[in-house]
GROMACS .gro file of C-alpha atoms in nm:
model
  278
    1LEU     CA    1 -12.082  -1.083  -0.098
    2ASN     CA    2 -12.190  -1.303  -0.421
    3GLY     CA    3 -11.958  -1.110  -0.677
    4LEU     CA    4 -12.254  -0.879  -0.801
    5ILE     CA    5 -12.126  -0.533  -0.923
    6VAL     CA    6 -12.284  -0.265  -0.711
    7SER     CA    7 -12.020   0.029  -0.789
    8TRP     CA    8 -11.868   0.123  -1.073
    9ASN     CA    9 -11.650   0.442  -1.133
   10PRO     CA   10 -11.520   0.622  -1.448
   11GLY     CA   11 -11.199   0.448  -1.430
   12ALA     CA   12 -11.379   0.115  -1.458
   13GLU     CA   13 -11.570   0.247  -1.765
   14ARG     CA   14 -11.252   0.359  -1.928
   15ILE     CA   15 -11.062   0.040  -1.902
   16LEU     CA   16 -11.326  -0.215  -1.941
   17GLY     CA   17 -11.552  -0.042  -2.178
   18TYR     CA   18 -11.904  -0.067  -1.970
   19GLN     CA   19 -12.134   0.236  -1.886
   20THR     CA   20 -12.269   0.216  -1.521
   21GLN     CA   21 -12.592   0.122  -1.618
   22GLU     CA   22 -12.492  -0.168  -1.804
   23ILE     CA   23 -12.272  -0.330  -1.560
   24ILE     CA   24 -12.430  -0.277  -1.211
   25GLY     CA   25 -12.611  -0.605  -1.104
   26GLN     CA   26 -12.372  -0.814  -1.317
   27HIS     CA   27 -12.126  -1.089  -1.187
   28PHE     CA   28 -11.775  -0.947  -1.174
   29SER     CA   29 -11.642  -1.299  -1.357
   30CYS     CA   30 -11.787  -1.152  -1.678
   31PHE     CA   31 -11.430  -0.946  -1.697
   32PHE     CA   32 -11.233  -1.334  -1.657
   33HIS     CA   33 -11.132  -1.557  -1.921
   34THR     CA   34 -11.359  -1.857  -1.978
   35LYS     CA   35 -11.046  -2.079  -1.871
   36ASP     CA   36 -11.007  -1.868  -1.538
   37ILE     CA   37 -11.384  -1.903  -1.459
   38SER     CA   38 -11.371  -2.302  -1.552
   39ARG     CA   39 -11.075  -2.310  -1.270
   40GLY     CA   40 -11.301  -2.111  -1.026
   41LEU     CA   41 -11.067  -1.835  -1.029
   42PRO     CA   42 -11.326  -1.541  -0.941
   43ASN     CA   43 -11.453  -1.686  -0.620
   44GLN     CA   44 -11.096  -1.801  -0.540
   45ASP     CA   45 -10.980  -1.437  -0.528
   46LEU     CA   46 -11.292  -1.349  -0.328
   47ASN     CA   47 -11.214  -1.629  -0.075
   48ILE     CA   48 -10.845  -1.546  -0.049
   49ALA     CA   49 -10.942  -1.188  -0.015
   50ALA     CA   50 -11.178  -1.260   0.282
   51ALA     CA   51 -10.918  -1.493   0.450
   52THR     CA   52 -10.623  -1.285   0.435
   53GLY     CA   53 -10.749  -0.939   0.388
   54ARG     CA   54 -10.603  -0.884   0.013
   55CYS     CA   55 -10.584  -1.074  -0.282
   56GLU     CA   56 -10.320  -0.951  -0.583
   57HIS     CA   57 -10.251  -1.124  -0.893
   58GLU     CA   58 -10.179  -1.050  -1.274
   59GLY     CA   59 -10.367  -1.182  -1.565
   60TRP     CA   60 -10.584  -1.160  -1.860
   61ARG     CA   61 -10.894  -0.962  -1.845
   62ILE     CA   62 -11.203  -0.915  -2.098
   63ARG     CA   63 -11.331  -0.585  -2.219
   64GLN     CA   64 -11.692  -0.503  -2.354
   65ASP     CA   65 -11.565  -0.534  -2.674
   66ARG     CA   66 -11.403  -0.907  -2.622
   67SER     CA   67 -11.061  -0.755  -2.663
   68LEU     CA   68 -10.813  -0.871  -2.393
   69PHE     CA   69 -10.596  -0.681  -2.163
   70TRP     CA   70 -10.318  -0.775  -1.919
   71ALA     CA   71 -10.444  -0.650  -1.571
   72ASN     CA   72 -10.302  -0.611  -1.223
   73VAL     CA   73 -10.619  -0.690  -0.988
   74VAL     CA   74 -10.622  -0.623  -0.605
   75THR     CA   75 -10.912  -0.735  -0.416
   76THR     CA   76 -10.976  -0.638  -0.057
   77PRO     CA   77 -11.270  -0.723   0.199
   78LEU     CA   78 -11.519  -0.441   0.310
   79ARG     CA   79 -11.629  -0.497   0.651
   80ASP     CA   80 -11.856  -0.289   0.885
   81ASP     CA   81 -11.783  -0.159   1.238
   82THR     CA   82 -11.872  -0.495   1.400
   83GLY     CA   83 -11.606  -0.675   1.164
   84GLN     CA   84 -11.879  -0.805   0.936
   85LEU     CA   85 -11.774  -0.894   0.597
   86ARG     CA   86 -12.037  -0.694   0.367
   87GLY     CA   87 -11.833  -0.712   0.016
   88PHE     CA   88 -11.533  -0.658  -0.166
   89SER     CA   89 -11.365  -0.369  -0.329
   90THR     CA   90 -11.158  -0.437  -0.648
   91VAL     CA   91 -10.895  -0.216  -0.826
   92ILE     CA   92 -10.810  -0.310  -1.171
   93ARG     CA   93 -10.500  -0.150  -1.352
   94ASP     CA   94 -10.420  -0.201  -1.741
   95ILE     CA   95 -10.055  -0.277  -1.762
   96THR     CA   96 -10.071  -0.439  -2.120
   97GLU     CA   97  -9.792  -0.194  -2.246
   98SER     CA   98  -9.577  -0.225  -1.924
   99LYS     CA   99  -9.606  -0.606  -1.985
  100ARG     CA  100  -9.514  -0.577  -2.357
  101THR     CA  101  -9.234  -0.353  -2.265
  102GLU     CA  102  -9.114  -0.605  -2.005
  103ARG     CA  103  -9.136  -0.903  -2.237
  104ALA     CA  104  -8.965  -0.713  -2.507
  105LEU     CA  105  -8.663  -0.613  -2.271
  106ARG     CA  106  -8.651  -0.986  -2.136
  107SER     CA  107  -8.617  -1.104  -2.509
  108SER     CA  108  -8.353  -0.861  -2.578
  109GLU     CA  109  -8.194  -0.951  -2.277
  110GLU     CA  110  -8.180  -1.301  -2.376
  111ARG     CA  111  -8.043  -1.256  -2.740
  112TYR     CA  112  -7.777  -1.015  -2.589
  113ARG     CA  113  -7.683  -1.292  -2.326
  114LEU     CA  114  -7.693  -1.577  -2.613
  115MET     CA  115  -7.444  -1.336  -2.830
  116ALA     CA  116  -7.233  -1.238  -2.569
  117GLU     CA  117  -7.164  -1.605  -2.431
  118ASN     CA  118  -7.090  -1.748  -2.753
  119SER     CA  119  -6.922  -1.468  -2.910
  120SER     CA  120  -6.530  -1.530  -2.980
  121ASP     CA  121  -6.485  -1.141  -2.893
  122ILE     CA  122  -6.499  -1.029  -2.516
  123ILE     CA  123  -6.827  -0.824  -2.468
  124SER     CA  124  -6.849  -0.610  -2.119
  125ARG     CA  125  -7.014  -0.381  -1.931
  126HIS     CA  126  -6.842  -0.121  -1.711
  127THR     CA  127  -6.919   0.135  -1.459
  128PRO     CA  128  -6.867   0.493  -1.577
  129LYS     CA  129  -6.528   0.466  -1.410
  130GLY     CA  130  -6.427   0.187  -1.572
  131SER     CA  131  -6.505  -0.123  -1.323
  132TYR     CA  132  -6.641  -0.445  -1.489
  133LEU     CA  133  -7.010  -0.533  -1.433
  134TYR     CA  134  -7.039  -0.808  -1.676
  135ILE     CA  135  -6.776  -0.971  -1.866
  136SER     CA  136  -6.848  -1.263  -2.125
  137PRO     CA  137  -6.712  -1.590  -2.127
  138ALA     CA  138  -6.440  -1.528  -2.411
  139CYS     CA  139  -6.223  -1.377  -2.128
  140ARG     CA  140  -6.154  -1.743  -2.036
  141THR     CA  141  -6.010  -1.817  -2.405
  142LEU     CA  142  -5.834  -1.494  -2.448
  143LEU     CA  143  -5.709  -1.371  -2.097
  144GLY     CA  144  -5.715  -1.662  -1.901
  145TYR     CA  145  -5.953  -1.529  -1.629
  146ASP     CA  146  -6.297  -1.669  -1.522
  147PRO     CA  147  -6.557  -1.363  -1.552
  148GLN     CA  148  -6.614  -1.385  -1.199
  149GLU     CA  149  -6.236  -1.301  -1.122
  150LEU     CA  150  -6.284  -0.958  -1.309
  151ILE     CA  151  -6.616  -0.842  -1.182
  152GLY     CA  152  -6.552  -0.541  -0.964
  153HIS     CA  153  -6.200  -0.478  -1.099
  154SER     CA  154  -6.107  -0.169  -1.304
  155ALA     CA  155  -6.021  -0.251  -1.654
  156TYR     CA  156  -5.711  -0.016  -1.574
  157GLU     CA  157  -5.556  -0.271  -1.348
  158PHE     CA  158  -5.497  -0.495  -1.674
  159PHE     CA  159  -5.387  -0.249  -1.917
  160HIS     CA  160  -5.018  -0.209  -2.030
  161PRO     CA  161  -4.840   0.115  -1.833
  162GLU     CA  162  -4.734   0.225  -2.174
  163ASP     CA  163  -5.102   0.224  -2.335
  164LYS     CA  164  -5.309   0.364  -2.020
  165ALA     CA  165  -5.270   0.767  -2.079
  166ALA     CA  166  -5.415   0.717  -2.467
  167LEU     CA  167  -5.687   0.475  -2.305
  168GLN     CA  168  -5.773   0.750  -2.051
  169GLN     CA  169  -5.823   0.986  -2.311
  170TYR     CA  170  -6.047   0.757  -2.500
  171HIS     CA  171  -6.245   0.677  -2.202
  172GLU     CA  172  -6.312   1.058  -2.123
  173SER     CA  173  -6.419   1.072  -2.504
  174ILE     CA  174  -6.683   0.824  -2.451
  175LEU     CA  175  -6.824   0.948  -2.134
  176GLN     CA  176  -6.848   1.322  -2.318
  177ASN     CA  177  -7.002   1.149  -2.623
  178ARG     CA  178  -6.733   1.256  -2.846
  179ALA     CA  179  -6.520   0.972  -2.917
  180ILE     CA  180  -6.166   1.065  -3.037
  181VAL     CA  181  -6.133   0.727  -3.249
  182ASP     CA  182  -6.373   0.441  -3.350
  183VAL     CA  183  -6.165   0.180  -3.201
  184MET     CA  184  -5.871   0.171  -2.953
  185SER     CA  185  -5.599  -0.070  -2.990
  186TYR     CA  186  -5.396  -0.151  -2.667
  187ARG     CA  187  -5.220  -0.423  -2.475
  188CYS     CA  188  -5.409  -0.634  -2.191
  189ARG     CA  189  -5.244  -0.847  -1.947
  190CYS     CA  190  -5.353  -1.225  -1.941
  191LYS     CA  191  -5.354  -1.427  -1.622
  192ASN     CA  192  -5.020  -1.583  -1.679
  193GLY     CA  193  -4.849  -1.246  -1.692
  194SER     CA  194  -4.847  -1.217  -2.085
  195TYR     CA  195  -4.986  -0.939  -2.277
  196ILE     CA  196  -5.227  -0.956  -2.594
  197TRP     CA  197  -5.302  -0.709  -2.822
  198LEU     CA  198  -5.697  -0.590  -2.821
  199GLU     CA  199  -5.880  -0.374  -3.040
  200THR     CA  200  -6.208  -0.229  -2.864
  201THR     CA  201  -6.499  -0.052  -2.964
  202ALA     CA  202  -6.681   0.113  -2.686
  203LYS     CA  203  -7.049   0.308  -2.608
  204ARG     CA  204  -7.193   0.496  -2.353
  205ILE     CA  205  -7.544   0.412  -2.207
  206CYS     CA  206  -7.730   0.676  -2.034
  207ASN     CA  207  -8.042   0.743  -1.834
  208ARG     CA  208  -8.332   0.821  -2.056
  209ASP     CA  209  -8.469   1.071  -1.801
  210THR     CA  210  -8.119   1.246  -1.710
  211ASP     CA  211  -7.896   1.171  -1.954
  212VAL     CA  212  -7.645   1.092  -1.705
  213VAL     CA  213  -7.390   0.790  -1.803
  214GLU     CA  214  -7.507   0.484  -1.616
  215GLU     CA  215  -7.263   0.231  -1.786
  216ILE     CA  216  -7.021   0.177  -2.078
  217ILE     CA  217  -7.059  -0.138  -2.289
  218ALA     CA  218  -6.734  -0.263  -2.469
  219VAL     CA  219  -6.646  -0.509  -2.746
  220SER     CA  220  -6.273  -0.611  -2.792
  221ARG     CA  221  -6.140  -0.836  -3.036
  222ASP     CA  222  -5.776  -1.033  -3.007
  223ILE     CA  223  -5.532  -0.866  -3.265
  224THR     CA  224  -5.226  -0.995  -3.177
  225ALA     CA  225  -5.165  -1.196  -3.470
  226ARG     CA  226  -5.226  -0.899  -3.689
  227LYS     CA  227  -4.998  -0.673  -3.460
  228GLN     CA  228  -4.719  -0.957  -3.477
  229SER     CA  229  -4.764  -0.953  -3.858
  230GLU     CA  230  -4.736  -0.559  -3.891
  231GLU     CA  231  -4.419  -0.568  -3.669
  232ALA     CA  232  -4.269  -0.834  -3.889
  233LEU     CA  233  -4.338  -0.655  -4.169
  234ARG     CA  234  -4.236  -0.301  -4.044
  235GLN     CA  235  -3.888  -0.482  -3.941
  236GLN     CA  236  -3.863  -0.616  -4.296
  237LEU     CA  237  -3.919  -0.282  -4.452
  238ALA     CA  238  -3.701  -0.124  -4.213
  239ALA     CA  239  -3.393  -0.378  -4.316
  240VAL     CA  240  -3.478  -0.307  -4.683
  241GLU     CA  241  -3.476   0.065  -4.646
  242ALA     CA  242  -3.132   0.031  -4.451
  243ALA     CA  243  -2.960  -0.194  -4.716
  244THR     CA  244  -2.693  -0.040  -4.922
  245ASP     CA  245  -2.798  -0.265  -5.187
  246GLY     CA  246  -3.066  -0.094  -5.429
  247ILE     CA  247  -3.384  -0.313  -5.387
  248GLY     CA  248  -3.696  -0.236  -5.623
  249ILE     CA  249  -4.031  -0.423  -5.714
  250VAL     CA  250  -4.151  -0.405  -6.065
  251ASP     CA  251  -4.489  -0.538  -6.184
  252ALA     CA  252  -4.535  -0.745  -6.489
  253HIS     CA  253  -4.495  -0.447  -6.732
  254GLY     CA  254  -4.158  -0.365  -6.545
  255LYS     CA  255  -4.300  -0.043  -6.409
  256TYR     CA  256  -4.165   0.051  -6.062
  257LEU     CA  257  -4.402  -0.028  -5.777
  258TYR     CA  258  -4.131   0.037  -5.501
  259LEU     CA  259  -3.777   0.131  -5.476
  260ASN     CA  260  -3.554   0.170  -5.124
  261TYR     CA  261  -3.353   0.492  -5.072
  262SER     CA  262  -3.018   0.300  -5.216
  263HIS     CA  263  -3.179   0.226  -5.502
  264ILE     CA  264  -3.272   0.594  -5.638
  265LYS     CA  265  -2.910   0.732  -5.492
  266ILE     CA  266  -2.738   0.482  -5.708
  267PHE     CA  267  -2.926   0.588  -6.024
  268GLY     CA  268  -2.877   0.938  -5.919
  269TYR     CA  269  -3.222   1.043  -5.827
  270ASP     CA  270  -3.349   1.262  -5.540
  271SER     CA  271  -3.680   1.111  -5.453
  272VAL     CA  272  -3.878   0.787  -5.508
  273ASP     CA  273  -4.181   0.984  -5.668
  274GLU     CA  274  -3.954   1.041  -5.975
  275LEU     CA  275  -3.950   0.670  -6.071
  276ILE     CA  276  -4.261   0.516  -5.940
  277GLY     CA  277  -4.472   0.403  -6.212
  278LYS     CA  278  -4.184   0.431  -6.505
   0.00000   0.00000   0.00000
């Protein structure tokens, strides 16, 4: 009742470092940090347990070698047949590693969230079937949607009809961990009904124990301007190739870099390769 230790199991020896003969009769506050002792935490635990039937909390504890570990502590009252309080039972678990993992995960999530919310690219998480679990705020700028408008919807609702078949193949290859291409280019519908070109890289996230795909993470970049430039260049090249005039480009030394079909025919050659570099 006064907090003196009367029983000590092998688990306590392993976690706290004291042999049974060393700890019996000592006050259990010897495991507490000095700051917690000054706050009266040891007696507070006993009082709460006596009053409510249980006291559980997490905090730093001190081993015999004075090293610290993060502990989960459950204290329960022990009563006799008449209900008289006779003492307390304390169960201590060393959760230092799980706490460290939890902090690392939280830090990683915070960094991920900071990166996602400030990126000009769209970062999204999807179910294995393609429904949005999360989409970064960049979707407001690029697509015109608020993130909450997309959560729960399938990404396929916004793909251009002509691109869906190729995207389905890409999706299946990601699920099977044999991506057919590193990035996928396609058209995505904006809230105003127009389409923009996106270039997406996707990666599957699996359960560590079962290797079952739990979600897909995708990073999408707006490449509309690039696509428009490529199309303009393609049209220009098509016009040059279709011209009846012979058109050629030479370098500063007068050597051919490019010739259109009419150019080689005017001079009687059969292929461009005969003149390139001459």
